[in-house]
Structure formats: C-alpha cells, structure tokens
Amino acid sequence: MTTLTTTDRKTLPSKGKRRPQAVVDGMPRPKLPERVIKGIFLTVICALVVLPFIGVISTSLATPAEVNHAGGFVMFPTKGVDLTAYKSIFAGGTVTQALLISGFITVVGTAISLALTCSLGWALSRRGTVGNKTLLMLVLVSLLFNPGLIPTYLVVQQFGLLDSIWALIVPTCVSAFNVIVVRSFFTGLPGEVLESARIDGASEWKMFRYIGLPLSKAVIAVIGLFYGVGYWNSFFNALLYINDASKWPLQLVLRTYVVNGVELGGQDLGVGGEALPPQTTIQMAILVISVVPILCVYPFIQRHFAKGVLTGAVKG
Amino acid sequence: MPTPAGAAGMVTQEVSTQPPAVDVAELDTSAGTPKRRRIPLRRRLLTDYPVLLLAVPGMLIILAFQYYPLYGNIIAFQDFQPYLGISKSLWNGVENFAVIVNGDPEFLNAVKNTLILTLIQTVIVFPAPIIVAITLHTLMSNRMRQLVQSILYLPHFMSWVIVVAVFQQVLGGTGMINNWLRSHGLDPIHVIGNAHAFRGLLTSEVIWKDTGWATILFLAVLSQIDRSLYEASAVDGASRWKQIVHVTLPGLKQIIILLLILRLGDSLSVGFEQIILQQPAVGRDASEVLDTYVYNNGILGGAWGVSAAVGLVKGVIGLGLVLGANKLAHRLGEEGIYRG
C-alpha cells in the first residue's frame, strides 16, 4: 500500500517531484500508524467482499473429486478445471429456461423503462406547458408513500397479469425517482441550444430525440443500469405474481435450488443418465451465472455512477 | 424493502425522495408568467400537446401502480373475498383493526421484531458508511480510492437471493468457515438457521451489501467541504483527529439528518426480501416482521382484510414519521427533505 503515502505540497514546497495529488490539501500528512491502520481496515473490508465470490467461482469450476474431498467447498482449486456443471446447466432444463426469462425481462423491461422514463422526464422538464406543475406534483408525491403490498397485488390481479412475465415488467417499469433524476438532468441542459433548435423549426419530438437524449447519455446509461439490475434481480415480484414454475426467472430458481437447497435432478437439468456433478458445484455454477451479467456491465457504467446518482440528489 | 414500486425502485431506495427539496422550491419561482396565462387553454393545449403526449405513457404507469392501489386499501374495512372483489365484498367496519388493538400475539411478535431490527439498523448499520467514507476521504491516492470504491459498490448490485446464498456458502454447515474449522480440529459454528444468531446474521448481511454503496452520498458531500477549513484548523494546531471531529463531521451534519429522516419513513419496513428468504430456516418466531406478517397472513393465508389493515396502519405511520421528522428538522434549523 505504498500509494497511500504522499507528501503534502504545503509542507515541502521546494521538492518538485511529481506525486499523486493530495485529496485534502489542508490536512497534515498522515502519520505512519494511521496509514497502517487505514490500510489494514480497507484491505480487510475489500477482502470480505471479494473472497466469497472467489470461493463461489472456484467451487463451480473445481473437479467433482476435489469438491467431494473438500466436503463441499473449494477456495483455490488445485486439481484442474471442470466445466461439467456449466454444461449440464446449459443443457436445456429448468435453469436454461429461467435464464431465457430473466434475459427477456431484463432486455425488454429496461428498454421500456428507459423509453417511458426519458419521455416523462423530458415532458416534466418543459416548464410552463399546460399541467406541468400538476404532473410534477403527482410524481413527487408518489415518492412519499407506498401503496401497500396487498392493494398492489389486487391491482396486478385485476389487470390479469398474474402468472404472466409481464407482471415482472409493467408494474415496476417507471420509477418515480429515476424520472426525477432524468428530469433534473434535462432541466440543466443549456436553454440556448433548445431555443435555437426551436427557432430553426424543430418539433418537440426532434428536440427530445436529437438534443435531449444525445446530451444525456451518461445519466441514461446509469439509469439503464439501475433498471437492468432491478429486472435481473427481480425476486419478490416474481415470488408474488408467478406461480407457474415454467415461468420462473433466475432469482426464483436460485432461491429454490441454492438457498433452500432443493436438489436438482437430471431431468431438471435436461441431461439424462450421465453422472451429475456434485450439487454444490451446480449450485455455485447457477450463482456464478446470475452474477456474471452484472460483473460484465459494471465496469463500463461505473464511472458514471456519481453523476447519475447525485444529479438531483444532493445539491449543496 | 417491500416497496411494490418494485425492483427498479429498490435499487435507489436509500436516496429516494430527496429531489423534492430542490424541485418544489423551483416550482414556486418558475410558475407560468402572466403573459402565458392570458393565452386560452385550448390554444395552449394545441401548442403543448406534443409534450403532454410524451408524458402520457409514464404517467399512466404511475397512476395505475402508485395511485390506483390506494383505492384498494378500502379492503381494510371489508370482509374481503377475492372471488367477490372489492365492490361486492361486505363491509365490516373496523373489525380488521381489532387484531392490532387487541394485541394479537403473532402481531405483537412482528411489531417487536420490527422495532428491534429498526433500532439495530439505526445504531449499527447507519453509521458504518460514514466511517468508511471518512476513511476513504482521507486517502491521499485517487487511484487507490477508486479501486476500493469499485470493490465496495459491487455487492449493492447483487440481489438478496445472491447475498443470502453467498452467506450460506460461507457460514453454513458445509461452508467455507466451518470447513476450515473442521480441518483444523475445531468445533463448527452454527449461524445459518440458528434463531439466536438471526439478528446478527441479518445485520451483517445488510452491512455487507449496502455499506459501500451508501458511502457514495457521504463522499460527494465530503468532497464539497471547503479545503481552507482544514488549512485554517491545521494552522490553529488541530490534529487530524480533531479535524475530523470539528470540520468533517459538521460538514456531514445536513446529509446525516436528511438520511435519518428518510430512514424513519422506512423504519417499519426492515429487510423484507432478505427475511422472507431466510424465514423457512429459522421459523416465524424469530423472523416475523410487519411486512412478512402482511405477506404470510394476507397473500399466503388469505386474511386479506386484516393484512391490508396492518399494511395501511404501517403506511400511515411511516408517512406521519417522515412528515413529523421533516418538521422537527425545520424547527432545528435544518433543510430537511422539502420545504412545505
């Protein structure tokens, strides 16, 4: 952790060496014990986050012999890599089906959510139009209360969405909070640009499509990530609204076969007759599959986090 | 958190409802100019309809799934039968609320568990990100800080199912830690499925999942603290510890109050998904909270009216707590979440 050390510009002005920019210029240079304690503290909490994932990935890849020998859990596989667990998962049984459903609701749901959120956010950002204040008030007030579990269930039932995968998309497709975030971003766009577009005869739709959206890519990416993660992770709505096991998304499969520990047989996996890898390995493989999409998208969007989360959230 | 506003809403739970502070204030100043008022409504509709059209789909969803369910709360005053529907079910006055007033043991147990968990979350879970944020803030290397941040934000994006599964794999009977203990000739520890350890387990899961993510707001506020304050205090001979106490913490005061107010509104909803997932392992005695009570008795048990009554009371108390806390914050001269 040598990078933790840095010399304060204020105390040693004569040394012209390039050094990392100090975060807090005015603070005196930390003393050695403080740096050590901080280093240990941060290393420990990072390890607590990373190690379980490494263990899970390792176990999913370890050979059956090694898993059985270790009694279920392998931290660092030493006897080679075995992909049987993944092969049997993708062979076309329950898990494959759930993956398709989760993929569908994530992709389609995110697209619908982004379309509705951005258009509503844009409309709310156009001050002075008819009913603007009323609509904004309706959106803001809806943030303050929670309509309740049972009434919401009844509404979903009334719309005939029970046991339909649309029940996982439609009720949650517009988050009032995200609408507000997008709106405040649109409101912050330079008014002159819109004014000149207006003078050039651009319609409302064209201003939204060719000025508003392209200038807001960062915030849309982050909101898209939030929606996407929400859909991919949607568990409780699925538990409430979906009874038919053939329409289960991945999270319900994960709950049943990993958290509750129900055994996955050859039929569930779509493989017949062959020897199955140990249940732990299969469970870990399902877990890994449910984490991978998030890990893939995460690095690309991560740098936009602060902007996306903080727009409209903290001002001053 | 049982917000039927749903999965996407859950992701941004901890920061929700903050924007009103800014937006409501803006509203007052940005009202239509008098010039605009004179144009007749029909003319304005004619010019503004493209904007309104853009708002329609999103508004419909909000009205249908946020406002329309409010009407469904009237089943709290009915002997609701699902096959009869709201219009044909018989009214039974406040009978459903009797379970609350009479102190049904199951209900009281749920209340007790909820309050204990709320207390734990406020005392232990809430300060954790502040400590991490201050530590991160005093790191001198930006690259180091970003690395740590990327790692710590990650668990927030994992679903509760994944978090619970991972915890089981680490702490369970054949999990990482017990394997290690056994291979070293030590006694295994039973955490998963142990009713006595359940609260501790819940707390560590919440901390593991969301502490890192919660630092994002504190870090943003910390980066806005005027650096000259640190310089001035250093000149006056303040140690680094004293600077944290007298400069950093006061800088965080406003956001801490704001988040505490928001937490108060959610205080009766503690870790719904998290608990529902682990309830079979520990039993309802140890794990039942108000939200699981509503779910278990209403949707699974068929006691629709009673559960709706409990949900309604919970919602009203939550709303009252937010409004009250906001008022209190104003009294104390703080910004609060909005100006009413």
Tab-separated table of N, CA and C in Angstrom, chain A residues 2-70:
chain	number	residue	atom	x	y	z
A	2	THR	N	1.888	1.227	-0.803
A	2	THR	CA	2.771	2.394	-0.780
A	2	THR	C	2.080	3.627	-1.341
A	3	THR	N	1.087	3.412	-2.171
A	3	THR	CA	0.425	4.566	-2.783
A	3	THR	C	-0.329	5.403	-1.762
A	4	LEU	N	-0.495	4.835	-0.565
A	4	LEU	CA	-1.199	5.612	0.444
A	4	LEU	C	-0.357	6.805	0.882
A	5	THR	N	0.962	6.636	0.771
A	5	THR	CA	1.839	7.711	1.231
A	5	THR	C	1.912	8.818	0.189
A	6	THR	N	1.935	10.003	0.672
A	6	THR	CA	2.161	11.114	-0.230
A	6	THR	C	2.627	12.283	0.619
A	7	THR	N	3.433	13.115	0.013
A	7	THR	CA	3.918	14.250	0.784
A	7	THR	C	3.036	15.451	0.512
A	8	ASP	N	2.784	16.183	1.526
A	8	ASP	CA	1.893	17.320	1.361
A	8	ASP	C	2.634	18.468	0.697
A	9	ARG	N	2.016	19.001	-0.315
A	9	ARG	CA	2.631	20.089	-1.062
A	9	ARG	C	2.942	21.277	-0.154
A	10	LYS	N	2.052	21.507	0.806
A	10	LYS	CA	2.215	22.703	1.633
A	10	LYS	C	3.434	22.598	2.550
A	11	THR	N	3.737	21.394	3.012
A	11	THR	CA	4.823	21.296	3.979
A	11	THR	C	6.186	21.209	3.304
A	12	LEU	N	6.227	20.701	2.106
A	12	LEU	CA	7.506	20.571	1.417
A	12	LEU	C	7.438	21.204	0.035
A	13	PRO	N	7.356	22.508	-0.042
A	13	PRO	CA	7.112	23.133	-1.340
A	13	PRO	C	8.318	23.050	-2.281
A	14	SER	N	9.539	22.916	-1.726
A	14	SER	CA	10.717	23.008	-2.575
A	14	SER	C	10.920	21.755	-3.414
A	15	LYS	N	10.446	20.624	-2.930
A	15	LYS	CA	10.649	19.398	-3.698
A	15	LYS	C	9.713	19.374	-4.901
A	16	GLY	N	10.296	19.353	-6.092
A	16	GLY	CA	9.479	19.451	-7.286
A	16	GLY	C	9.051	18.115	-7.852
A	17	LYS	N	9.261	17.041	-7.102
A	17	LYS	CA	8.924	15.714	-7.628
A	17	LYS	C	7.434	15.601	-7.916
A	18	ARG	N	7.099	14.817	-8.980
A	18	ARG	CA	5.675	14.567	-9.249
A	18	ARG	C	5.155	13.570	-8.238
A	19	ARG	N	4.069	13.904	-7.631
A	19	ARG	CA	3.470	12.960	-6.710
A	19	ARG	C	1.955	13.016	-6.865
A	20	PRO	N	1.302	11.944	-6.410
A	20	PRO	CA	-0.155	11.921	-6.542
A	20	PRO	C	-0.765	13.144	-5.886
A	21	GLN	N	-1.798	13.648	-6.502
A	21	GLN	CA	-2.410	14.844	-5.960
A	21	GLN	C	-3.066	14.525	-4.628
A	22	ALA	N	-2.837	15.352	-3.654
A	22	ALA	CA	-3.423	15.115	-2.344
A	22	ALA	C	-4.916	15.363	-2.408
A	23	VAL	N	-5.674	14.534	-1.698
A	23	VAL	CA	-7.122	14.677	-1.729
A	23	VAL	C	-7.553	15.900	-0.934
A	24	VAL	N	-6.977	16.024	0.247
A	24	VAL	CA	-7.316	17.167	1.084
A	24	VAL	C	-6.041	17.941	1.306
A	25	ASP	N	-5.886	19.028	0.585
A	25	ASP	CA	-4.614	19.751	0.649
A	25	ASP	C	-4.275	20.229	2.049
A	26	GLY	N	-5.288	20.676	2.767
A	26	GLY	CA	-5.008	21.319	4.035
A	26	GLY	C	-4.639	20.366	5.153
A	27	MET	N	-5.024	19.077	4.990
A	27	MET	CA	-4.770	18.143	6.086
A	27	MET	C	-3.284	17.842	6.202
A	28	PRO	N	-2.782	17.800	7.449
A	28	PRO	CA	-1.385	17.435	7.591
A	28	PRO	C	-1.165	16.002	7.140
A	29	ARG	N	0.074	15.710	6.789
A	29	ARG	CA	0.374	14.380	6.282
A	29	ARG	C	0.087	13.328	7.351
A	30	PRO	N	-0.619	12.235	6.970
A	30	PRO	CA	-0.930	11.226	7.972
A	30	PRO	C	0.322	10.572	8.520
A	31	LYS	N	0.307	10.260	9.810
A	31	LYS	CA	1.442	9.585	10.422
A	31	LYS	C	1.409	8.105	10.099
A	32	LEU	N	2.553	7.460	10.271
A	32	LEU	CA	2.658	6.058	9.865
A	32	LEU	C	1.590	5.152	10.495
A	33	PRO	N	1.390	5.210	11.832
A	33	PRO	CA	0.381	4.301	12.411
A	33	PRO	C	-0.986	4.473	11.756
A	34	GLU	N	-1.357	5.715	11.489
A	34	GLU	CA	-2.663	5.955	10.890
A	34	GLU	C	-2.743	5.308	9.513
A	35	ARG	N	-1.636	5.447	8.750
A	35	ARG	CA	-1.649	4.870	7.403
A	35	ARG	C	-1.758	3.362	7.473
A	36	VAL	N	-1.056	2.765	8.418
A	36	VAL	CA	-1.099	1.301	8.546
A	36	VAL	C	-2.502	0.843	8.926
A	37	ILE	N	-3.065	1.510	9.927
A	37	ILE	CA	-4.412	1.109	10.378
A	37	ILE	C	-5.414	1.244	9.242
A	38	LYS	N	-5.324	2.353	8.534
A	38	LYS	CA	-6.244	2.589	7.423
A	38	LYS	C	-6.071	1.520	6.355
A	39	GLY	N	-4.806	1.217	6.051
A	39	GLY	CA	-4.527	0.198	5.040
A	39	GLY	C	-5.126	-1.139	5.425
A	40	ILE	N	-4.910	-1.535	6.682
A	40	ILE	CA	-5.437	-2.824	7.134
A	40	ILE	C	-6.961	-2.815	7.085
A	41	PHE	N	-7.549	-1.750	7.595
A	41	PHE	CA	-9.014	-1.617	7.618
A	41	PHE	C	-9.604	-1.790	6.225
A	42	LEU	N	-9.052	-1.045	5.261
A	42	LEU	CA	-9.613	-1.094	3.911
A	42	LEU	C	-9.333	-2.435	3.244
A	43	THR	N	-8.143	-2.997	3.496
A	43	THR	CA	-7.842	-4.305	2.908
A	43	THR	C	-8.811	-5.356	3.432
A	44	VAL	N	-9.072	-5.297	4.729
A	44	VAL	CA	-9.969	-6.296	5.310
A	44	VAL	C	-11.364	-6.167	4.725
A	45	ILE	N	-11.905	-4.948	4.637
A	45	ILE	CA	-13.282	-4.869	4.143
A	45	ILE	C	-13.348	-5.231	2.656
A	46	CYS	N	-12.313	-4.906	1.894
A	46	CYS	CA	-12.327	-5.325	0.484
A	46	CYS	C	-12.245	-6.843	0.373
A	47	ALA	N	-11.420	-7.460	1.219
A	47	ALA	CA	-11.292	-8.922	1.180
A	47	ALA	C	-12.617	-9.586	1.526
A	48	LEU	N	-13.336	-8.998	2.502
A	48	LEU	CA	-14.626	-9.563	2.891
A	48	LEU	C	-15.597	-9.574	1.716
A	49	VAL	N	-15.467	-8.583	0.832
A	49	VAL	CA	-16.353	-8.549	-0.326
A	49	VAL	C	-15.878	-9.536	-1.390
A	50	VAL	N	-14.564	-9.568	-1.631
A	50	VAL	CA	-14.042	-10.304	-2.782
A	50	VAL	C	-13.935	-11.806	-2.513
A	51	LEU	N	-13.465	-12.189	-1.314
A	51	LEU	CA	-13.195	-13.607	-1.068
A	51	LEU	C	-14.396	-14.537	-1.275
A	52	PRO	N	-15.596	-14.191	-0.764
A	52	PRO	CA	-16.713	-15.113	-1.006
A	52	PRO	C	-16.940	-15.371	-2.495
A	53	PHE	N	-16.791	-14.325	-3.313
A	53	PHE	CA	-17.006	-14.516	-4.746
A	53	PHE	C	-15.955	-15.457	-5.323
A	54	ILE	N	-14.712	-15.276	-4.887
A	54	ILE	CA	-13.647	-16.158	-5.382
A	54	ILE	C	-13.961	-17.596	-5.002
A	55	GLY	N	-14.413	-17.785	-3.755
A	55	GLY	CA	-14.755	-19.134	-3.319
A	55	GLY	C	-15.856	-19.740	-4.160
A	56	VAL	N	-16.871	-18.935	-4.445
A	56	VAL	CA	-18.002	-19.431	-5.227
A	56	VAL	C	-17.555	-19.802	-6.641
A	57	ILE	N	-16.785	-18.924	-7.251
A	57	ILE	CA	-16.333	-19.207	-8.617
A	57	ILE	C	-15.437	-20.446	-8.627
A	58	SER	N	-14.522	-20.539	-7.654
A	58	SER	CA	-13.610	-21.683	-7.599
A	58	SER	C	-14.376	-22.987	-7.472
A	59	THR	N	-15.360	-23.004	-6.551
A	59	THR	CA	-16.095	-24.243	-6.346
A	59	THR	C	-16.846	-24.650	-7.616
A	60	SER	N	-17.383	-23.653	-8.326
A	60	SER	CA	-18.146	-24.001	-9.519
A	60	SER	C	-17.245	-24.592	-10.595
A	61	LEU	N	-15.952	-24.293	-10.516
A	61	LEU	CA	-15.033	-24.762	-11.557
A	61	LEU	C	-14.233	-25.989	-11.137
A	62	ALA	N	-14.273	-26.321	-9.835
A	62	ALA	CA	-13.418	-27.408	-9.361
A	62	ALA	C	-13.913	-28.763	-9.863
A	63	THR	N	-13.024	-29.735	-9.894
A	63	THR	CA	-13.414	-31.081	-10.332
A	63	THR	C	-14.241	-31.748	-9.231
A	64	PRO	N	-15.175	-32.654	-9.614
A	64	PRO	CA	-16.020	-33.317	-8.622
A	64	PRO	C	-15.196	-33.971	-7.518
A	65	ALA	N	-14.077	-34.619	-7.892
A	65	ALA	CA	-13.257	-35.299	-6.884
A	65	ALA	C	-12.778	-34.316	-5.833
A	66	GLU	N	-12.319	-33.161	-6.291
A	66	GLU	CA	-11.785	-32.186	-5.335
A	66	GLU	C	-12.884	-31.638	-4.424
A	67	VAL	N	-14.081	-31.378	-5.006
A	67	VAL	CA	-15.185	-30.868	-4.205
A	67	VAL	C	-15.572	-31.889	-3.141
A	68	ASN	N	-15.689	-33.160	-3.539
A	68	ASN	CA	-16.060	-34.196	-2.577
A	68	ASN	C	-15.006	-34.338	-1.491
A	69	HIS	N	-13.752	-34.249	-1.899
A	69	HIS	CA	-12.667	-34.381	-0.941
A	69	HIS	C	-12.716	-33.238	0.081
A	70	ALA	N	-13.017	-32.027	-0.404
A	70	ALA	CA	-13.010	-30.869	0.488
A	70	ALA	C	-14.293	-30.767	1.304
